[in-house]
Coordinates of C-alpha atoms and ligand atoms in Angstrom, one line a residue:
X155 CA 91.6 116.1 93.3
X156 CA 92.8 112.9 94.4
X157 CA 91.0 110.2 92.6
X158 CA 90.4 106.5 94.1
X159 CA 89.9 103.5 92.1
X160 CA 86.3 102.5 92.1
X161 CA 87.4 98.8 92.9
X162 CA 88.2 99.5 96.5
X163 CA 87.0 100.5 99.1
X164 CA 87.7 103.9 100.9
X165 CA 89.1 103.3 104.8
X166 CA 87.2 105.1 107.1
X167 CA 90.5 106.6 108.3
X168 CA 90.8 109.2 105.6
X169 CA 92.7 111.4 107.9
X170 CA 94.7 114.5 106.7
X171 CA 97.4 114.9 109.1
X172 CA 97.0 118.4 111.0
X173 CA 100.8 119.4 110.7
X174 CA 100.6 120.1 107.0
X175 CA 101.5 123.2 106.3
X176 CA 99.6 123.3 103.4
X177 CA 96.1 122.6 102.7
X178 CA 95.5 119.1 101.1
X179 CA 93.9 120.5 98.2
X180 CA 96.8 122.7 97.4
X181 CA 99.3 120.5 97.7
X182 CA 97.4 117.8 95.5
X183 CA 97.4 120.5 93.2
X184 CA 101.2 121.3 93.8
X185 CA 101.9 117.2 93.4
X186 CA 100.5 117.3 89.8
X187 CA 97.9 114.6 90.9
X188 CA 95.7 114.3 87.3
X189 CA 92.3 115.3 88.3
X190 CA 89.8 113.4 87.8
X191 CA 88.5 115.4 85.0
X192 CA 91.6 114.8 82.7
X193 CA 91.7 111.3 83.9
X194 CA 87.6 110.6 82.7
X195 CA 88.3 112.6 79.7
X196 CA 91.0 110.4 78.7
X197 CA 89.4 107.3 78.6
X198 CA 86.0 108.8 78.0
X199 CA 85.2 106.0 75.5
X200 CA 85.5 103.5 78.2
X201 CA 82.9 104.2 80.9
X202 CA 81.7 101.8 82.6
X203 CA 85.3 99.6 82.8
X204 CA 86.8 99.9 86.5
X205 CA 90.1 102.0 85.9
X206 CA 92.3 98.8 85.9
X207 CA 90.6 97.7 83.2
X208 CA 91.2 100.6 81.5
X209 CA 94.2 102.0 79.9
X210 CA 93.2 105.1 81.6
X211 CA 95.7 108.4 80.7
X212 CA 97.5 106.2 77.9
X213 CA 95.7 106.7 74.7
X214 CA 94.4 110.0 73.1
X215 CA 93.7 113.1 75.8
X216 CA 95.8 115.0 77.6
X217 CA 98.9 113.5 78.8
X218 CA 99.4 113.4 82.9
X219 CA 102.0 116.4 83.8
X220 CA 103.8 116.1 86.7
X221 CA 103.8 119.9 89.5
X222 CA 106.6 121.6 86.8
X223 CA 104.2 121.3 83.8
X224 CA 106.7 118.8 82.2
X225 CA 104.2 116.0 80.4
X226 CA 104.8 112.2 81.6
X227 CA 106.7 109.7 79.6
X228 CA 104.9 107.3 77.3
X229 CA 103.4 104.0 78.6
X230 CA 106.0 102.4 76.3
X231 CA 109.1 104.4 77.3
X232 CA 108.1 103.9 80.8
X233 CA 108.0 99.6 79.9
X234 CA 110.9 99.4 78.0
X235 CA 113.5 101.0 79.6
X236 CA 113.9 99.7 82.9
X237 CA 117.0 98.9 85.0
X238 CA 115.7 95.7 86.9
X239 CA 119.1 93.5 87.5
X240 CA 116.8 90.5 88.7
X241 CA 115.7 90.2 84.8
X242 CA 119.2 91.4 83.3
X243 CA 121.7 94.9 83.3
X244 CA 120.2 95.4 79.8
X245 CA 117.8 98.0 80.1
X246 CA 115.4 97.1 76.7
X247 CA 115.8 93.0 77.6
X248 CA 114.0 93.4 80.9
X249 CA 110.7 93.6 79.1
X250 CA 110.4 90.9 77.1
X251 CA 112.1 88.7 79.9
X252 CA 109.9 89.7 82.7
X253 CA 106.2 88.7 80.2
X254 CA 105.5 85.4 82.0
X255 CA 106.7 86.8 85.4
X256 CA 104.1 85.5 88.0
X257 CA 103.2 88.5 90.0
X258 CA 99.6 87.0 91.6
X259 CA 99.3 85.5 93.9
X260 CA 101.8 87.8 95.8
X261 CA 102.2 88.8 99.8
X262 CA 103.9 90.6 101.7
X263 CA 105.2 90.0 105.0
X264 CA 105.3 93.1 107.2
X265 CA 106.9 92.7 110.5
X266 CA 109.9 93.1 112.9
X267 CA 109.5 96.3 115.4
X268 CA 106.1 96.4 115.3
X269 CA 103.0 95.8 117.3
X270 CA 100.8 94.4 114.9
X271 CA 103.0 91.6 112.3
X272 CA 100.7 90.7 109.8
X273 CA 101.4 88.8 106.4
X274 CA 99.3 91.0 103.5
X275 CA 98.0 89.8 100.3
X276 CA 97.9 92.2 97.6
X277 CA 94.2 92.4 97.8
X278 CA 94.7 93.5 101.6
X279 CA 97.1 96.3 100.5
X280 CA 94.8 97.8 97.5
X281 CA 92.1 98.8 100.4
X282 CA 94.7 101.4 101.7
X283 CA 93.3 104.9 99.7
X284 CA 94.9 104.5 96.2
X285 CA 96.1 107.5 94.6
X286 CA 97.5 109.2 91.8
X287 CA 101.0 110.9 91.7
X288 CA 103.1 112.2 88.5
X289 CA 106.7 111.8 89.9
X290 CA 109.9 112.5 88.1
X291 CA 112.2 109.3 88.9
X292 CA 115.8 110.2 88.5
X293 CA 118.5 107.3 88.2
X294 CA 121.5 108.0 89.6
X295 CA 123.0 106.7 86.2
X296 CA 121.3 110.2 85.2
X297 CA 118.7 109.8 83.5
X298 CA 115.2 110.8 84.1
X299 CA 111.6 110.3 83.6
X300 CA 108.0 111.2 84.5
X301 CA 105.8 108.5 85.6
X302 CA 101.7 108.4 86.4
X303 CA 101.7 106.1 89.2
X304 CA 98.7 104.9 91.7
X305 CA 99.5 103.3 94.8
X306 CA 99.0 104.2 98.8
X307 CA 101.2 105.9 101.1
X308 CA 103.2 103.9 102.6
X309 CA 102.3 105.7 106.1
X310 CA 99.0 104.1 106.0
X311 CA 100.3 100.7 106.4
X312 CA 102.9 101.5 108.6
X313 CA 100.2 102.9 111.0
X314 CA 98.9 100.1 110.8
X315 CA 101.1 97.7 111.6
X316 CA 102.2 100.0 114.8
X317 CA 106.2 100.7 114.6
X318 CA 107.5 100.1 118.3
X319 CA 109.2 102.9 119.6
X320 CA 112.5 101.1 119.2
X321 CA 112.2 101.1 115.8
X322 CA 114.5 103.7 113.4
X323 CA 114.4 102.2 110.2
X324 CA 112.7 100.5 107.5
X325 CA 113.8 97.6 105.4
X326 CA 112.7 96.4 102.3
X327 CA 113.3 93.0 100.2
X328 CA 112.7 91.9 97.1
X329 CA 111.4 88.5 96.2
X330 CA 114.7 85.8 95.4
X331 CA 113.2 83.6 92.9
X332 CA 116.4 82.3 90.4
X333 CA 113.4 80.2 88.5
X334 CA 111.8 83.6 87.6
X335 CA 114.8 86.2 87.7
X336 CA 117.6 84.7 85.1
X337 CA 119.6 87.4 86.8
X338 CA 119.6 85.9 90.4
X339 CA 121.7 83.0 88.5
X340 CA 124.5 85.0 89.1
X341 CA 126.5 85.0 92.1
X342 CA 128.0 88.6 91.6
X343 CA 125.3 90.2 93.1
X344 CA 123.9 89.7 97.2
X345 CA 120.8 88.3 96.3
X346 CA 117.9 89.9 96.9
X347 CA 117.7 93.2 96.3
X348 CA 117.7 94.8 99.4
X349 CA 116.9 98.5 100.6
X350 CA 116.1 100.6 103.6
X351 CA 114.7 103.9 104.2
X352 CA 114.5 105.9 107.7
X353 CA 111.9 105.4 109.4
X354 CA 110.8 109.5 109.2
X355 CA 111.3 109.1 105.3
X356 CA 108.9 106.1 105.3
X357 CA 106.7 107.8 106.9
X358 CA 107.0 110.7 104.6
X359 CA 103.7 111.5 102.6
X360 CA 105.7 111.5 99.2
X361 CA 106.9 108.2 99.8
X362 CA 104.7 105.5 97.6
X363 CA 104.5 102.0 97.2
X364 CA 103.0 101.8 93.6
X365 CA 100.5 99.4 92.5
X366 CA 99.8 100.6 89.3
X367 CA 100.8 103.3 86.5
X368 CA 98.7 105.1 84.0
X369 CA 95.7 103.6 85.6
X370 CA 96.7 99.9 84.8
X371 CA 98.1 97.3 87.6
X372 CA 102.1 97.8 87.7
X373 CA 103.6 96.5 84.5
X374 CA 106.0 93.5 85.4
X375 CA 109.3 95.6 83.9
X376 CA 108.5 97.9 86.9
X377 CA 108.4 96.1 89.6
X378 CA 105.0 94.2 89.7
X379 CA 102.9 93.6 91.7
X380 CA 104.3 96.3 93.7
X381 CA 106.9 98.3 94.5
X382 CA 108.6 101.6 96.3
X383 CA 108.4 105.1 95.1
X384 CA 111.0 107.5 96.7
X385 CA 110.8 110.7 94.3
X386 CA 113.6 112.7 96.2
X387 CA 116.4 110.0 96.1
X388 CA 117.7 108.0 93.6
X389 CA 115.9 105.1 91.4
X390 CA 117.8 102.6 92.8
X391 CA 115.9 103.1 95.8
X392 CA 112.5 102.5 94.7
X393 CA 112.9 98.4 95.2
X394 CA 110.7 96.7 92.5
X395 CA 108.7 93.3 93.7
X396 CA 108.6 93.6 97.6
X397 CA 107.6 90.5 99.6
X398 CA 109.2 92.0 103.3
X399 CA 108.6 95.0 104.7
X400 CA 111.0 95.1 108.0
X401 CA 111.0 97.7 111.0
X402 CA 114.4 97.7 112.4
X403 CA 116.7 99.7 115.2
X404 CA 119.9 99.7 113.2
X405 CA 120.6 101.1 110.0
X406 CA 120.0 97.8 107.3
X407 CA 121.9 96.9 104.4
X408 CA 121.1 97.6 101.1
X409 CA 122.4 95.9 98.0
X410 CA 123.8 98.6 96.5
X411 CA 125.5 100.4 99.5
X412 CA 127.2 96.5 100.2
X413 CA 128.5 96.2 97.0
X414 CA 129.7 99.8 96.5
X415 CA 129.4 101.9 99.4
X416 CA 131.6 105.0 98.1
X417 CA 129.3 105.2 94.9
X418 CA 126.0 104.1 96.6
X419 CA 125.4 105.8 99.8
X420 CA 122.3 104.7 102.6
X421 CA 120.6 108.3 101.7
X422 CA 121.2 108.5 98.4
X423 CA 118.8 111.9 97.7
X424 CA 119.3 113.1 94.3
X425 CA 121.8 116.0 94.9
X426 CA 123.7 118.0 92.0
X427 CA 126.4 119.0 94.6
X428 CA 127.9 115.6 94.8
X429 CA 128.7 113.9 92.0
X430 CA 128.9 110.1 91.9
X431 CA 132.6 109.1 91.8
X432 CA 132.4 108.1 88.4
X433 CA 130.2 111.0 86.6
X434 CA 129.0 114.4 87.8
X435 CA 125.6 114.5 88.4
X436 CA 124.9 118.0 87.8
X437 CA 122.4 117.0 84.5
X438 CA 120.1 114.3 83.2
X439 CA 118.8 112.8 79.9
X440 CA 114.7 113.8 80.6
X441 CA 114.1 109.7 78.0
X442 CA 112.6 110.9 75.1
X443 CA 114.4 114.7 75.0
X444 CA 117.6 115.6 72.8
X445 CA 119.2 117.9 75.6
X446 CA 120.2 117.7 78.6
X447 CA 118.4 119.3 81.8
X448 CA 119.6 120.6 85.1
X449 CA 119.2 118.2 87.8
X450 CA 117.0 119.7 90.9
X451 CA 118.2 119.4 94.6
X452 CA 115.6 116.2 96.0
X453 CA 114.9 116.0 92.1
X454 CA 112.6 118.7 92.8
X455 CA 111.1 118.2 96.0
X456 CA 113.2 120.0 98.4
X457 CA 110.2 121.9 99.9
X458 CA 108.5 119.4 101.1
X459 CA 111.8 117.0 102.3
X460 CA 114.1 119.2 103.2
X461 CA 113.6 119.5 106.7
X462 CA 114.2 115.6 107.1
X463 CA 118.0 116.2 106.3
X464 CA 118.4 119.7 108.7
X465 CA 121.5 119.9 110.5
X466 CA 122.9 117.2 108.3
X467 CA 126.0 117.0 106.2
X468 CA 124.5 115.9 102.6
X469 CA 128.1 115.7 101.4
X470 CA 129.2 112.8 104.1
X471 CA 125.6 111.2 104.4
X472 CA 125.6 111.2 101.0
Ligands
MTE1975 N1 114.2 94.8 92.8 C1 114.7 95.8 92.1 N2 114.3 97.0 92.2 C2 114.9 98.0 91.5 C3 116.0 97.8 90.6 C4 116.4 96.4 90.5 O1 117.3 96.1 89.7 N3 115.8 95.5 91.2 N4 116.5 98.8 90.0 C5 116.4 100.2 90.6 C6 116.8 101.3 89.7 S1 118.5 101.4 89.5 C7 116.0 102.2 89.1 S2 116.5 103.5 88.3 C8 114.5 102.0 89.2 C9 113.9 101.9 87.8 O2 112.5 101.9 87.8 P1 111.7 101.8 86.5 O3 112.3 100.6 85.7 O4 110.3 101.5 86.9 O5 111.9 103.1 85.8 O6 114.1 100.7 89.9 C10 114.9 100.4 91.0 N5 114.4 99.3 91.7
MO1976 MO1 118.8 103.6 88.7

């Protein structure tokens, strides 16, 4: 069961789109979405708080699991082991760099091939149904992690806005702020971080833009106030902190492909046939395990993605 927070309201346009080939309920179930039974049970002590006053699914009870039974990273490993190049490359610096980061008020601006431009304030974007999802993120520096996040499809607000028929992709920025992000103070990287997804994966129903994990608003370390979730590609993907959301015609830049298109392709879907130039990417360090595991074509999610990619050459759009 998909569970909304209580602090929003529901959009009359709950609609389940007809082409699933699966019923909603099964494939909430096959998603791993926490039900709302472990969810109360795990901050049983609380009722009465709103879930964002809560640290809902992070204290005793049963820890989230994502669709393969594995259990969710902790709310700390989740915080403090982040690659967020704005902050710094360190990985346990970003934390205690990003505290003071102003993430309210924030907006973002959502425009270009579409109908309907319109400038949203983060209040605007939390009436969209929020939900739960337990997604495995893999970075394509292979390593891995489960993560509880809430957030809305990013389908609804595409919808909303009304992509043109022109329009083929989707871009994404980051905010470019060199007061905030000591990292921006260097001129080797293009900033801001840049991404771009086609417009069919945007539209995908895995695809997120997070707002929150473990029941509490998006820790600053990941990307607050909000950010992308693509759970079939690489990390570097999921752009932290996004102020403009851009339909386009032509394929966009991104900042990784720019800097290093060889190692960083436009697709980018975690794939254990290629292996990034520099390391294979057959395995992954699951953050908190000795071993290593096997890495999963579309980390995992190849049922539900594959047919985006038919017909196509993973190996040269890599
Ligand atoms: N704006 C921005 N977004 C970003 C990054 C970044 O440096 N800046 N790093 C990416 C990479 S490489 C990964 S693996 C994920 C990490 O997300 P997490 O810190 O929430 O685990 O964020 C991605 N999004
Ligand atoms: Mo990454």
């Amino acid at each position: 069961m998909e569970r909304k927070l209580k602090h929003v309201a529901v959009p009359a346009s709950e609609i389940t789109p007809k082409e699933l080939y699966f019923s909603r309920r099964d494939w909430l179930k096959a998603m791993g979405i926490v039900s709302a039974a472990a969810l109360l049970a795990a901050c049983a002590p609380r009722v009465g708080q709103t879930p964002l006053e809560t640290a809902a699914g992070r204290g005793s009870g049963p820890a989230p699991t994502d669709e393969l039974g594995d259990p969710a990273n902790t709310f700390e490993q989740i915080t403090n082991y982040n690659n967020y190049y704005e902050f710094s490359t360190d990985k346990q610096a970003v934390n205690p760099l990003s505290a003071n980061f102003r993430a309210s008020p924030w907006a973002v601006e959502v425009g270009g091939l579409v109908h309907k431009p319109k400038t949203y304030a983060l209040e605007d974007l939390l009436r969209f149904e929020q939900v739960e999802r337990v997604y495995r993120l893999r970075c394509v520096e292979a390593w891995s992690m489960v993560i509880p996040w809430t957030g809305f499809e990013l389908n609804r607000l595409l919808a909303e806005v009304e992509p043109m028929t022109s329009a083929r992709y989707v871009r994404f920025t980051a905010l470019l702020d060199p007061q905030q992000f000591p990292g921006q103070r260097s001129p080797f990287y293009p900033w801001p971080y840049t991404e771009g997804l086609r417009l069919d994966e945007a539209m995908h129903r895995l695809t997120l833009i997070a707002t929150g994990l473990y029941g509490e608003p998006l820790p600053n370390p990941n990307g607050a106030p909000l950010r992308l979730v693509v759970p079939w590609k690489y990390g570097f993907k999921s752009i932290k902190a996004i102020v403009r959301i851009e339909l386009t015609e032509e394929q966009p830049a991104t900042l990784w492909n720019t800097i290093a298109p060889n190692e960083y392709g436009f697709y980018s879907n975690v794939n254990p046939e290629v292996d990034h130039p520099r390391w294979s990417q057959r395995t992954e360090r699951r953050i908190g395990e000795l071993g290593r595991r096997e890495t999963l074509m579309f980390n995992g999610y190849g049922e539900e993605v594959a047919g985006l990619y038919a017909g196509m050459d993973l190996r040269v759009n890599y």
